[in-house]
Amino acid sequence: MGEMLLGHLRGDLPVVILRPSIITSILKEPLPGWMEGIRTIDAVVIGYAKQTLSFFLVDLDLIMDVIPGDMVVNAMMVAMAAHSEEQSQTIYHVASSVRNPAPYAILAESGHRYFFDNPPRTGRNGEPARLNKMRFFSTVARLSLYMAIKYRLPLEMLRLVNIALCGVFSRRYNELSRKYRFVMQLIELYAPYSLFKGCFDDTNTERLRMAMKEDLDNNASSDCYFDFDPKSIDWDDYFYSVHIPGVLKYMRD
């Protein structure tokens, strides 16, 4: 709706709309690993580091369309410069799912390797935490079945025992029941995103990259290069060496 309003009300002003995919931590400048706020994948990283999250709903074979924050900023600056003297509206998808797709499996493997190489210290005396490998469920049906067997069935047994003992465990039952409902709501909320199978066409963004490269080639005196090409990213190295350490450094409580 906001984009439609811009299109109707812009008059003769040039309008550039950037649609980034999931923005992750800075790759290079100014602070590698820094980002503001927690995204879906960062909640998983923090949950695993604290050993409070033992499973997650995601198909590891699906593409995780992420883009580092500095590449989004670089694309914005180049797009503004490229269209500053035009009276047009242009839309750019700043994403990685087409040019350099990263399946969720890369994040899972990088995360497990990072935490086994650098186990979080959670004990009173700084002892390394005992890490269990996270389980992933590729469908809502499989995760719902797991939840029913592991949590819902014991919860129902606790309810019957509570009735038989005249409400002795009412507080405990209500607390666990509330947590169970909350988790099931989260599953319903995250499913459309963690099981999303689409990709975003970045043809316009690629044209912008080529135009920038051509301008740099023709202007030998210019030494400014704004990198927003996801092909330059080694995802395994990025998650292991930049993103996961950054999440733990800048966002962990």
JSON list of C-alpha atoms in Angstrom, two decimals:
[
{"chain": "A", "resi": 1, "resn": "MET", "atom": "CA", "xyz": [0.00, 0.00, 0.00]},
{"chain": "A", "resi": 2, "resn": "GLY", "atom": "CA", "xyz": [2.86, 2.36, 0.82]},
{"chain": "A", "resi": 3, "resn": "GLU", "atom": "CA", "xyz": [4.47, 1.69, -2.54]},
{"chain": "A", "resi": 4, "resn": "MET", "atom": "CA", "xyz": [1.18, 2.36, -4.31]},
{"chain": "A", "resi": 5, "resn": "LEU", "atom": "CA", "xyz": [0.84, 5.70, -2.54]},
{"chain": "A", "resi": 6, "resn": "LEU", "atom": "CA", "xyz": [4.37, 6.65, -3.55]},
{"chain": "A", "resi": 7, "resn": "GLY", "atom": "CA", "xyz": [3.56, 5.82, -7.15]},
{"chain": "A", "resi": 8, "resn": "HIS", "atom": "CA", "xyz": [0.40, 7.98, -7.14]},
{"chain": "A", "resi": 9, "resn": "LEU", "atom": "CA", "xyz": [1.74, 10.95, -5.18]},
{"chain": "A", "resi": 10, "resn": "ARG", "atom": "CA", "xyz": [5.36, 11.24, -6.31]},
{"chain": "A", "resi": 11, "resn": "GLY", "atom": "CA", "xyz": [4.65, 13.68, -9.12]},
{"chain": "A", "resi": 12, "resn": "ASP", "atom": "CA", "xyz": [7.89, 14.27, -11.07]},
{"chain": "A", "resi": 13, "resn": "LEU", "atom": "CA", "xyz": [10.12, 13.08, -8.24]},
{"chain": "A", "resi": 14, "resn": "PRO", "atom": "CA", "xyz": [12.32, 10.03, -8.88]},
{"chain": "A", "resi": 15, "resn": "VAL", "atom": "CA", "xyz": [11.32, 7.11, -6.67]},
{"chain": "A", "resi": 16, "resn": "VAL", "atom": "CA", "xyz": [13.52, 4.12, -5.87]},
{"chain": "A", "resi": 17, "resn": "ILE", "atom": "CA", "xyz": [12.03, 1.24, -3.88]},
{"chain": "A", "resi": 18, "resn": "LEU", "atom": "CA", "xyz": [14.37, -1.36, -2.37]},
{"chain": "A", "resi": 19, "resn": "ARG", "atom": "CA", "xyz": [12.94, -4.63, -1.15]},
{"chain": "A", "resi": 20, "resn": "PRO", "atom": "CA", "xyz": [15.58, -6.47, 0.87]},
{"chain": "A", "resi": 21, "resn": "SER", "atom": "CA", "xyz": [15.09, -10.06, 1.97]},
{"chain": "A", "resi": 22, "resn": "ILE", "atom": "CA", "xyz": [16.00, -11.05, 5.57]},
{"chain": "A", "resi": 23, "resn": "ILE", "atom": "CA", "xyz": [18.68, -8.56, 6.62]},
{"chain": "A", "resi": 24, "resn": "THR", "atom": "CA", "xyz": [21.50, -10.12, 8.61]},
{"chain": "A", "resi": 25, "resn": "SER", "atom": "CA", "xyz": [24.60, -8.75, 10.31]},
{"chain": "A", "resi": 26, "resn": "ILE", "atom": "CA", "xyz": [27.17, -6.55, 8.60]},
{"chain": "A", "resi": 27, "resn": "LEU", "atom": "CA", "xyz": [29.64, -8.46, 6.45]},
{"chain": "A", "resi": 28, "resn": "LYS", "atom": "CA", "xyz": [32.50, -5.95, 6.22]},
{"chain": "A", "resi": 29, "resn": "GLU", "atom": "CA", "xyz": [31.95, -2.31, 7.18]},
{"chain": "A", "resi": 30, "resn": "PRO", "atom": "CA", "xyz": [31.86, -0.64, 9.63]},
{"chain": "A", "resi": 31, "resn": "LEU", "atom": "CA", "xyz": [31.47, -3.39, 12.30]},
{"chain": "A", "resi": 32, "resn": "PRO", "atom": "CA", "xyz": [31.47, -6.97, 10.99]},
{"chain": "A", "resi": 33, "resn": "GLY", "atom": "CA", "xyz": [28.82, -8.99, 12.80]},
{"chain": "A", "resi": 34, "resn": "TRP", "atom": "CA", "xyz": [26.80, -6.01, 14.07]},
{"chain": "A", "resi": 35, "resn": "MET", "atom": "CA", "xyz": [23.08, -5.63, 13.51]},
{"chain": "A", "resi": 36, "resn": "GLU", "atom": "CA", "xyz": [20.13, -3.98, 15.21]},
{"chain": "A", "resi": 37, "resn": "GLY", "atom": "CA", "xyz": [17.33, -6.20, 16.45]},
{"chain": "A", "resi": 38, "resn": "ILE", "atom": "CA", "xyz": [16.84, -9.95, 16.34]},
{"chain": "A", "resi": 39, "resn": "ARG", "atom": "CA", "xyz": [15.71, -11.79, 13.22]},
{"chain": "A", "resi": 40, "resn": "THR", "atom": "CA", "xyz": [14.24, -15.30, 13.08]},
{"chain": "A", "resi": 41, "resn": "ILE", "atom": "CA", "xyz": [17.58, -17.01, 12.50]},
{"chain": "A", "resi": 42, "resn": "ASP", "atom": "CA", "xyz": [19.20, -15.02, 15.32]},
{"chain": "A", "resi": 43, "resn": "ALA", "atom": "CA", "xyz": [16.58, -16.19, 17.81]},
{"chain": "A", "resi": 44, "resn": "VAL", "atom": "CA", "xyz": [17.54, -19.75, 16.86]},
{"chain": "A", "resi": 45, "resn": "VAL", "atom": "CA", "xyz": [21.25, -19.01, 17.34]},
{"chain": "A", "resi": 46, "resn": "ILE", "atom": "CA", "xyz": [20.69, -17.45, 20.77]},
{"chain": "A", "resi": 47, "resn": "GLY", "atom": "CA", "xyz": [18.27, -20.20, 21.82]},
{"chain": "A", "resi": 48, "resn": "TYR", "atom": "CA", "xyz": [20.79, -22.88, 20.89]},
{"chain": "A", "resi": 49, "resn": "ALA", "atom": "CA", "xyz": [23.64, -21.05, 22.65]},
{"chain": "A", "resi": 50, "resn": "LYS", "atom": "CA", "xyz": [21.56, -20.97, 25.84]},
{"chain": "A", "resi": 51, "resn": "GLN", "atom": "CA", "xyz": [20.35, -24.54, 25.25]},
{"chain": "A", "resi": 52, "resn": "THR", "atom": "CA", "xyz": [16.76, -23.35, 25.64]},
{"chain": "A", "resi": 53, "resn": "LEU", "atom": "CA", "xyz": [15.79, -24.32, 22.09]},
{"chain": "A", "resi": 54, "resn": "SER", "atom": "CA", "xyz": [16.11, -27.99, 21.19]},
{"chain": "A", "resi": 55, "resn": "PHE", "atom": "CA", "xyz": [14.13, -28.03, 17.94]},
{"chain": "A", "resi": 56, "resn": "PHE", "atom": "CA", "xyz": [12.95, -25.75, 15.16]},
{"chain": "A", "resi": 57, "resn": "LEU", "atom": "CA", "xyz": [10.50, -25.82, 12.26]},
{"chain": "A", "resi": 58, "resn": "VAL", "atom": "CA", "xyz": [12.45, -25.56, 8.99]},
{"chain": "A", "resi": 59, "resn": "ASP", "atom": "CA", "xyz": [13.21, -27.59, 5.88]},
{"chain": "A", "resi": 60, "resn": "LEU", "atom": "CA", "xyz": [17.01, -27.61, 5.67]},
{"chain": "A", "resi": 61, "resn": "ASP", "atom": "CA", "xyz": [16.88, -28.01, 1.89]},
{"chain": "A", "resi": 62, "resn": "LEU", "atom": "CA", "xyz": [14.96, -24.76, 1.39]},
{"chain": "A", "resi": 63, "resn": "ILE", "atom": "CA", "xyz": [16.70, -21.51, 0.53]},
{"chain": "A", "resi": 64, "resn": "MET", "atom": "CA", "xyz": [17.27, -19.04, 3.35]},
{"chain": "A", "resi": 65, "resn": "ASP", "atom": "CA", "xyz": [17.08, -15.71, 1.52]},
{"chain": "A", "resi": 66, "resn": "VAL", "atom": "CA", "xyz": [19.35, -13.46, 3.58]},
{"chain": "A", "resi": 67, "resn": "ILE", "atom": "CA", "xyz": [21.49, -10.43, 2.76]},
{"chain": "A", "resi": 68, "resn": "PRO", "atom": "CA", "xyz": [24.06, -8.65, 4.98]},
{"chain": "A", "resi": 69, "resn": "GLY", "atom": "CA", "xyz": [23.04, -5.19, 6.16]},
{"chain": "A", "resi": 70, "resn": "ASP", "atom": "CA", "xyz": [25.99, -3.34, 4.63]},
{"chain": "A", "resi": 71, "resn": "MET", "atom": "CA", "xyz": [25.10, -4.71, 1.18]},
{"chain": "A", "resi": 72, "resn": "VAL", "atom": "CA", "xyz": [21.58, -3.31, 1.57]},
{"chain": "A", "resi": 73, "resn": "VAL", "atom": "CA", "xyz": [22.99, 0.11, 2.46]},
{"chain": "A", "resi": 74, "resn": "ASN", "atom": "CA", "xyz": [25.46, -0.03, -0.45]},
{"chain": "A", "resi": 75, "resn": "ALA", "atom": "CA", "xyz": [22.64, -0.88, -2.87]},
{"chain": "A", "resi": 76, "resn": "MET", "atom": "CA", "xyz": [20.59, 2.05, -1.52]},
{"chain": "A", "resi": 77, "resn": "MET", "atom": "CA", "xyz": [23.41, 4.54, -2.08]},
{"chain": "A", "resi": 78, "resn": "VAL", "atom": "CA", "xyz": [24.19, 3.33, -5.59]},
{"chain": "A", "resi": 79, "resn": "ALA", "atom": "CA", "xyz": [20.49, 3.31, -6.53]},
{"chain": "A", "resi": 80, "resn": "MET", "atom": "CA", "xyz": [20.00, 6.87, -5.27]},
{"chain": "A", "resi": 81, "resn": "ALA", "atom": "CA", "xyz": [22.98, 8.10, -7.26]},
{"chain": "A", "resi": 82, "resn": "ALA", "atom": "CA", "xyz": [21.90, 6.23, -10.40]},
{"chain": "A", "resi": 83, "resn": "HIS", "atom": "CA", "xyz": [18.34, 7.63, -10.42]},
{"chain": "A", "resi": 84, "resn": "SER", "atom": "CA", "xyz": [18.85, 11.09, -8.94]},
{"chain": "A", "resi": 85, "resn": "GLU", "atom": "CA", "xyz": [18.20, 12.83, -12.28]},
{"chain": "A", "resi": 86, "resn": "GLU", "atom": "CA", "xyz": [15.42, 10.58, -13.56]},
{"chain": "A", "resi": 87, "resn": "GLN", "atom": "CA", "xyz": [11.67, 10.99, -13.33]},
{"chain": "A", "resi": 88, "resn": "SER", "atom": "CA", "xyz": [10.87, 7.33, -12.92]},
{"chain": "A", "resi": 89, "resn": "GLN", "atom": "CA", "xyz": [9.97, 4.71, -10.36]},
{"chain": "A", "resi": 90, "resn": "THR", "atom": "CA", "xyz": [12.29, 1.72, -10.08]},
{"chain": "A", "resi": 91, "resn": "ILE", "atom": "CA", "xyz": [12.07, -1.33, -7.82]},
{"chain": "A", "resi": 92, "resn": "TYR", "atom": "CA", "xyz": [15.06, -3.38, -6.69]},
{"chain": "A", "resi": 93, "resn": "HIS", "atom": "CA", "xyz": [15.08, -6.72, -4.88]},
{"chain": "A", "resi": 94, "resn": "VAL", "atom": "CA", "xyz": [18.21, -6.89, -2.75]},
{"chain": "A", "resi": 95, "resn": "ALA", "atom": "CA", "xyz": [18.39, -10.61, -2.07]},
{"chain": "A", "resi": 96, "resn": "SER", "atom": "CA", "xyz": [20.58, -13.69, -2.49]},
{"chain": "A", "resi": 97, "resn": "SER", "atom": "CA", "xyz": [18.18, -16.51, -3.39]},
{"chain": "A", "resi": 98, "resn": "VAL", "atom": "CA", "xyz": [18.92, -16.34, -7.13]},
{"chain": "A", "resi": 99, "resn": "ARG", "atom": "CA", "xyz": [22.58, -15.34, -7.44]},
{"chain": "A", "resi": 100, "resn": "ASN", "atom": "CA", "xyz": [24.01, -17.14, -4.40]},
{"chain": "A", "resi": 101, "resn": "PRO", "atom": "CA", "xyz": [21.38, -19.27, -2.67]},
{"chain": "A", "resi": 102, "resn": "ALA", "atom": "CA", "xyz": [22.10, -20.40, 0.88]},
{"chain": "A", "resi": 103, "resn": "PRO", "atom": "CA", "xyz": [20.08, -23.37, 2.14]},
{"chain": "A", "resi": 104, "resn": "TYR", "atom": "CA", "xyz": [19.18, -23.49, 5.82]},
{"chain": "A", "resi": 105, "resn": "ALA", "atom": "CA", "xyz": [21.50, -26.49, 6.07]},
{"chain": "A", "resi": 106, "resn": "ILE", "atom": "CA", "xyz": [24.51, -24.17, 5.80]},
{"chain": "A", "resi": 107, "resn": "LEU", "atom": "CA", "xyz": [23.43, -22.20, 8.87]},
{"chain": "A", "resi": 108, "resn": "ALA", "atom": "CA", "xyz": [22.68, -25.41, 10.78]},
{"chain": "A", "resi": 109, "resn": "GLU", "atom": "CA", "xyz": [26.07, -26.95, 9.95]},
{"chain": "A", "resi": 110, "resn": "SER", "atom": "CA", "xyz": [27.99, -23.72, 10.59]},
{"chain": "A", "resi": 111, "resn": "GLY", "atom": "CA", "xyz": [26.18, -23.20, 13.88]},
{"chain": "A", "resi": 112, "resn": "HIS", "atom": "CA", "xyz": [26.80, -26.71, 15.17]},
{"chain": "A", "resi": 113, "resn": "ARG", "atom": "CA", "xyz": [30.47, -26.49, 14.20]},
{"chain": "A", "resi": 114, "resn": "TYR", "atom": "CA", "xyz": [30.90, -23.06, 15.78]},
{"chain": "A", "resi": 115, "resn": "PHE", "atom": "CA", "xyz": [29.34, -24.02, 19.11]},
{"chain": "A", "resi": 116, "resn": "PHE", "atom": "CA", "xyz": [31.23, -27.30, 19.34]},
{"chain": "A", "resi": 117, "resn": "ASP", "atom": "CA", "xyz": [34.47, -25.40, 18.62]},
{"chain": "A", "resi": 118, "resn": "ASN", "atom": "CA", "xyz": [33.47, -22.57, 20.97]},
{"chain": "A", "resi": 119, "resn": "PRO", "atom": "CA", "xyz": [31.08, -24.06, 23.56]},
{"chain": "A", "resi": 120, "resn": "PRO", "atom": "CA", "xyz": [29.21, -21.44, 25.60]},
{"chain": "A", "resi": 121, "resn": "ARG", "atom": "CA", "xyz": [30.15, -21.34, 29.25]},
{"chain": "A", "resi": 122, "resn": "THR", "atom": "CA", "xyz": [27.01, -21.38, 31.34]},
{"chain": "A", "resi": 123, "resn": "GLY", "atom": "CA", "xyz": [28.07, -23.00, 34.61]},
{"chain": "A", "resi": 124, "resn": "ARG", "atom": "CA", "xyz": [28.80, -21.14, 37.83]},
{"chain": "A", "resi": 125, "resn": "ASN", "atom": "CA", "xyz": [32.51, -21.78, 37.44]},
{"chain": "A", "resi": 126, "resn": "GLY", "atom": "CA", "xyz": [32.56, -21.17, 33.72]},
{"chain": "A", "resi": 127, "resn": "GLU", "atom": "CA", "xyz": [32.30, -24.80, 32.67]},
{"chain": "A", "resi": 128, "resn": "PRO", "atom": "CA", "xyz": [31.49, -25.41, 28.99]},
{"chain": "A", "resi": 129, "resn": "ALA", "atom": "CA", "xyz": [27.86, -26.25, 28.38]},
{"chain": "A", "resi": 130, "resn": "ARG", "atom": "CA", "xyz": [26.94, -29.76, 27.29]},
{"chain": "A", "resi": 131, "resn": "LEU", "atom": "CA", "xyz": [25.50, -29.26, 23.82]},
{"chain": "A", "resi": 132, "resn": "ASN", "atom": "CA", "xyz": [22.83, -31.38, 22.21]},
{"chain": "A", "resi": 133, "resn": "LYS", "atom": "CA", "xyz": [22.36, -31.26, 18.46]},
{"chain": "A", "resi": 134, "resn": "MET", "atom": "CA", "xyz": [19.24, -29.38, 17.47]},
{"chain": "A", "resi": 135, "resn": "ARG", "atom": "CA", "xyz": [16.41, -31.26, 15.78]},
{"chain": "A", "resi": 136, "resn": "PHE", "atom": "CA", "xyz": [14.73, -29.85, 12.70]},
{"chain": "A", "resi": 137, "resn": "PHE", "atom": "CA", "xyz": [11.23, -30.66, 11.44]},
{"chain": "A", "resi": 138, "resn": "SER", "atom": "CA", "xyz": [10.47, -30.07, 7.77]},
{"chain": "A", "resi": 139, "resn": "THR", "atom": "CA", "xyz": [6.68, -29.99, 8.10]},
{"chain": "A", "resi": 140, "resn": "VAL", "atom": "CA", "xyz": [4.14, -28.62, 10.57]},
{"chain": "A", "resi": 141, "resn": "ALA", "atom": "CA", "xyz": [2.52, -32.08, 10.78]},
{"chain": "A", "resi": 142, "resn": "ARG", "atom": "CA", "xyz": [5.75, -33.76, 11.93]},
{"chain": "A", "resi": 143, "resn": "LEU", "atom": "CA", "xyz": [6.46, -31.10, 14.53]},
{"chain": "A", "resi": 144, "resn": "SER", "atom": "CA", "xyz": [2.86, -31.17, 15.77]},
{"chain": "A", "resi": 145, "resn": "LEU", "atom": "CA", "xyz": [3.09, -34.95, 16.21]},
{"chain": "A", "resi": 146, "resn": "TYR", "atom": "CA", "xyz": [6.36, -34.58, 18.11]},
{"chain": "A", "resi": 147, "resn": "MET", "atom": "CA", "xyz": [4.81, -31.91, 20.35]},
{"chain": "A", "resi": 148, "resn": "ALA", "atom": "CA", "xyz": [1.76, -34.08, 21.01]},
{"chain": "A", "resi": 149, "resn": "ILE", "atom": "CA", "xyz": [3.80, -37.12, 22.05]},
{"chain": "A", "resi": 150, "resn": "LYS", "atom": "CA", "xyz": [6.52, -35.36, 24.01]},
{"chain": "A", "resi": 151, "resn": "TYR", "atom": "CA", "xyz": [4.55, -32.57, 25.64]},
{"chain": "A", "resi": 152, "resn": "ARG", "atom": "CA", "xyz": [0.79, -32.74, 25.10]},
{"chain": "A", "resi": 153, "resn": "LEU", "atom": "CA", "xyz": [0.40, -36.34, 26.30]},
{"chain": "A", "resi": 154, "resn": "PRO", "atom": "CA", "xyz": [2.30, -35.80, 29.60]},
{"chain": "A", "resi": 155, "resn": "LEU", "atom": "CA", "xyz": [0.39, -32.54, 30.04]},
{"chain": "A", "resi": 156, "resn": "GLU", "atom": "CA", "xyz": [-2.92, -34.39, 29.70]},
{"chain": "A", "resi": 157, "resn": "MET", "atom": "CA", "xyz": [-1.74, -36.97, 32.25]},
{"chain": "A", "resi": 158, "resn": "LEU", "atom": "CA", "xyz": [-0.85, -34.15, 34.64]},
{"chain": "A", "resi": 159, "resn": "ARG", "atom": "CA", "xyz": [-4.35, -32.72, 34.16]},
{"chain": "A", "resi": 160, "resn": "LEU", "atom": "CA", "xyz": [-5.98, -36.01, 35.14]},
{"chain": "A", "resi": 161, "resn": "VAL", "atom": "CA", "xyz": [-3.71, -36.40, 38.17]},
{"chain": "A", "resi": 162, "resn": "ASN", "atom": "CA", "xyz": [-4.50, -32.82, 39.17]},
{"chain": "A", "resi": 163, "resn": "ILE", "atom": "CA", "xyz": [-8.23, -33.56, 39.01]},
{"chain": "A", "resi": 164, "resn": "ALA", "atom": "CA", "xyz": [-7.80, -36.72, 41.08]},
{"chain": "A", "resi": 165, "resn": "LEU", "atom": "CA", "xyz": [-5.82, -34.82, 43.74]},
{"chain": "A", "resi": 166, "resn": "CYS", "atom": "CA", "xyz": [-8.32, -31.97, 43.97]},
{"chain": "A", "resi": 167, "resn": "GLY", "atom": "CA", "xyz": [-6.21, -29.36, 42.18]},
{"chain": "A", "resi": 168, "resn": "VAL", "atom": "CA", "xyz": [-2.87, -29.84, 43.96]},
{"chain": "A", "resi": 169, "resn": "PHE", "atom": "CA", "xyz": [-0.98, -29.28, 40.70]},
{"chain": "A", "resi": 170, "resn": "SER", "atom": "CA", "xyz": [-3.24, -26.59, 39.27]},
{"chain": "A", "resi": 171, "resn": "ARG", "atom": "CA", "xyz": [-0.58, -23.89, 39.23]},
{"chain": "A", "resi": 172, "resn": "ARG", "atom": "CA", "xyz": [1.98, -26.17, 37.60]},
{"chain": "A", "resi": 173, "resn": "TYR", "atom": "CA", "xyz": [-0.53, -27.45, 35.06]},
{"chain": "A", "resi": 174, "resn": "ASN", "atom": "CA", "xyz": [-1.66, -23.94, 34.10]},
{"chain": "A", "resi": 175, "resn": "GLU", "atom": "CA", "xyz": [1.91, -22.79, 33.70]},
{"chain": "A", "resi": 176, "resn": "LEU", "atom": "CA", "xyz": [2.91, -25.70, 31.46]},
{"chain": "A", "resi": 177, "resn": "SER", "atom": "CA", "xyz": [-0.31, -25.49, 29.50]},
{"chain": "A", "resi": 178, "resn": "ARG", "atom": "CA", "xyz": [0.29, -21.81, 28.83]},
{"chain": "A", "resi": 179, "resn": "LYS", "atom": "CA", "xyz": [3.83, -22.53, 27.59]},
{"chain": "A", "resi": 180, "resn": "TYR", "atom": "CA", "xyz": [2.56, -25.31, 25.34]},
{"chain": "A", "resi": 181, "resn": "ARG", "atom": "CA", "xyz": [-0.06, -23.05, 23.76]},
{"chain": "A", "resi": 182, "resn": "PHE", "atom": "CA", "xyz": [2.56, -20.34, 23.27]},
{"chain": "A", "resi": 183, "resn": "VAL", "atom": "CA", "xyz": [4.91, -22.71, 21.43]},
{"chain": "A", "resi": 184, "resn": "MET", "atom": "CA", "xyz": [2.09, -23.95, 19.20]},
{"chain": "A", "resi": 185, "resn": "GLN", "atom": "CA", "xyz": [1.21, -20.35, 18.36]},
{"chain": "A", "resi": 186, "resn": "LEU", "atom": "CA", "xyz": [4.85, -19.70, 17.45]},
{"chain": "A", "resi": 187, "resn": "ILE", "atom": "CA", "xyz": [4.83, -22.73, 15.15]},
{"chain": "A", "resi": 188, "resn": "GLU", "atom": "CA", "xyz": [1.76, -21.40, 13.39]},
{"chain": "A", "resi": 189, "resn": "LEU", "atom": "CA", "xyz": [3.33, -17.93, 13.16]},
{"chain": "A", "resi": 190, "resn": "TYR", "atom": "CA", "xyz": [6.73, -19.00, 11.79]},
{"chain": "A", "resi": 191, "resn": "ALA", "atom": "CA", "xyz": [5.58, -21.73, 9.40]},
{"chain": "A", "resi": 192, "resn": "PRO", "atom": "CA", "xyz": [4.86, -19.43, 6.41]},
{"chain": "A", "resi": 193, "resn": "TYR", "atom": "CA", "xyz": [8.38, -17.97, 6.70]},
{"chain": "A", "resi": 194, "resn": "SER", "atom": "CA", "xyz": [10.55, -20.94, 7.65]},
{"chain": "A", "resi": 195, "resn": "LEU", "atom": "CA", "xyz": [8.87, -23.14, 5.01]},
{"chain": "A", "resi": 196, "resn": "PHE", "atom": "CA", "xyz": [8.73, -20.47, 2.29]},
{"chain": "A", "resi": 197, "resn": "LYS", "atom": "CA", "xyz": [9.78, -21.86, -1.12]},
{"chain": "A", "resi": 198, "resn": "GLY", "atom": "CA", "xyz": [9.90, -18.69, -3.23]},
{"chain": "A", "resi": 199, "resn": "CYS", "atom": "CA", "xyz": [12.82, -16.75, -4.69]},
{"chain": "A", "resi": 200, "resn": "PHE", "atom": "CA", "xyz": [13.07, -13.05, -5.51]},
{"chain": "A", "resi": 201, "resn": "ASP", "atom": "CA", "xyz": [14.04, -11.87, -8.99]},
{"chain": "A", "resi": 202, "resn": "ASP", "atom": "CA", "xyz": [16.99, -9.47, -8.72]},
{"chain": "A", "resi": 203, "resn": "THR", "atom": "CA", "xyz": [17.40, -8.73, -12.43]},
{"chain": "A", "resi": 204, "resn": "ASN", "atom": "CA", "xyz": [17.12, -4.98, -11.86]},
{"chain": "A", "resi": 205, "resn": "THR", "atom": "CA", "xyz": [19.67, -5.14, -9.06]},
{"chain": "A", "resi": 206, "resn": "GLU", "atom": "CA", "xyz": [22.07, -7.02, -11.33]},
{"chain": "A", "resi": 207, "resn": "ARG", "atom": "CA", "xyz": [21.67, -4.32, -13.98]},
{"chain": "A", "resi": 208, "resn": "LEU", "atom": "CA", "xyz": [22.49, -1.73, -11.33]},
{"chain": "A", "resi": 209, "resn": "ARG", "atom": "CA", "xyz": [25.63, -3.66, -10.38]},
{"chain": "A", "resi": 210, "resn": "MET", "atom": "CA", "xyz": [26.73, -3.84, -14.01]},
{"chain": "A", "resi": 211, "resn": "ALA", "atom": "CA", "xyz": [26.10, -0.12, -14.51]},
{"chain": "A", "resi": 212, "resn": "MET", "atom": "CA", "xyz": [28.19, 0.68, -11.43]},
{"chain": "A", "resi": 213, "resn": "LYS", "atom": "CA", "xyz": [31.01, -1.55, -12.65]},
{"chain": "A", "resi": 214, "resn": "GLU", "atom": "CA", "xyz": [30.93, 0.07, -16.09]},
{"chain": "A", "resi": 215, "resn": "ASP", "atom": "CA", "xyz": [31.06, 3.53, -14.51]},
{"chain": "A", "resi": 216, "resn": "LEU", "atom": "CA", "xyz": [34.04, 2.53, -12.39]},
{"chain": "A", "resi": 217, "resn": "ASP", "atom": "CA", "xyz": [35.83, 1.09, -15.42]},
{"chain": "A", "resi": 218, "resn": "ASN", "atom": "CA", "xyz": [35.29, 4.34, -17.34]},
{"chain": "A", "resi": 219, "resn": "ASN", "atom": "CA", "xyz": [36.33, 6.52, -14.42]},
{"chain": "A", "resi": 220, "resn": "ALA", "atom": "CA", "xyz": [39.86, 5.49, -13.55]},
{"chain": "A", "resi": 221, "resn": "SER", "atom": "CA", "xyz": [40.17, 8.20, -10.88]},
{"chain": "A", "resi": 222, "resn": "SER", "atom": "CA", "xyz": [37.34, 6.76, -8.81]},
{"chain": "A", "resi": 223, "resn": "ASP", "atom": "CA", "xyz": [38.31, 4.36, -6.04]},
{"chain": "A", "resi": 224, "resn": "CYS", "atom": "CA", "xyz": [34.83, 4.01, -4.52]},
{"chain": "A", "resi": 225, "resn": "TYR", "atom": "CA", "xyz": [33.26, 0.58, -4.73]},
{"chain": "A", "resi": 226, "resn": "PHE", "atom": "CA", "xyz": [29.97, -0.26, -3.06]},
{"chain": "A", "resi": 227, "resn": "ASP", "atom": "CA", "xyz": [29.74, -4.03, -2.87]},
{"chain": "A", "resi": 228, "resn": "PHE", "atom": "CA", "xyz": [26.24, -5.47, -2.92]},
{"chain": "A", "resi": 229, "resn": "ASP", "atom": "CA", "xyz": [26.89, -8.63, -4.92]},
{"chain": "A", "resi": 230, "resn": "PRO", "atom": "CA", "xyz": [25.86, -11.71, -2.90]},
{"chain": "A", "resi": 231, "resn": "LYS", "atom": "CA", "xyz": [28.05, -13.87, -5.14]},
{"chain": "A", "resi": 232, "resn": "SER", "atom": "CA", "xyz": [31.06, -12.56, -3.24]},
{"chain": "A", "resi": 233, "resn": "ILE", "atom": "CA", "xyz": [29.82, -14.16, 0.00]},
{"chain": "A", "resi": 234, "resn": "ASP", "atom": "CA", "xyz": [31.12, -17.48, 1.27]},
{"chain": "A", "resi": 235, "resn": "TRP", "atom": "CA", "xyz": [28.07, -18.34, 3.38]},
{"chain": "A", "resi": 236, "resn": "ASP", "atom": "CA", "xyz": [29.76, -20.97, 5.53]},
{"chain": "A", "resi": 237, "resn": "ASP", "atom": "CA", "xyz": [32.61, -18.61, 6.43]},
{"chain": "A", "resi": 238, "resn": "TYR", "atom": "CA", "xyz": [30.19, -15.71, 6.92]},
{"chain": "A", "resi": 239, "resn": "PHE", "atom": "CA", "xyz": [28.00, -17.56, 9.41]},
{"chain": "A", "resi": 240, "resn": "TYR", "atom": "CA", "xyz": [30.90, -19.21, 11.24]},
{"chain": "A", "resi": 241, "resn": "SER", "atom": "CA", "xyz": [33.31, -16.25, 11.40]},
{"chain": "A", "resi": 242, "resn": "VAL", "atom": "CA", "xyz": [31.06, -13.17, 11.25]},
{"chain": "A", "resi": 243, "resn": "HIS", "atom": "CA", "xyz": [27.34, -13.62, 11.88]},
{"chain": "A", "resi": 244, "resn": "ILE", "atom": "CA", "xyz": [27.17, -16.08, 14.79]},
{"chain": "A", "resi": 245, "resn": "PRO", "atom": "CA", "xyz": [30.00, -14.40, 16.77]},
{"chain": "A", "resi": 246, "resn": "GLY", "atom": "CA", "xyz": [28.30, -11.07, 16.08]},
{"chain": "A", "resi": 247, "resn": "VAL", "atom": "CA", "xyz": [24.93, -12.30, 17.35]},
{"chain": "A", "resi": 248, "resn": "LEU", "atom": "CA", "xyz": [26.53, -13.50, 20.58]},
{"chain": "A", "resi": 249, "resn": "LYS", "atom": "CA", "xyz": [28.58, -10.31, 21.01]},
{"chain": "A", "resi": 250, "resn": "TYR", "atom": "CA", "xyz": [26.00, -7.65, 20.24]},
{"chain": "A", "resi": 251, "resn": "MET", "atom": "CA", "xyz": [22.60, -9.17, 21.03]},
{"chain": "A", "resi": 252, "resn": "ARG", "atom": "CA", "xyz": [22.92, -11.83, 23.69]},
{"chain": "A", "resi": 253, "resn": "ASP", "atom": "CA", "xyz": [21.61, -10.84, 27.10]}
]
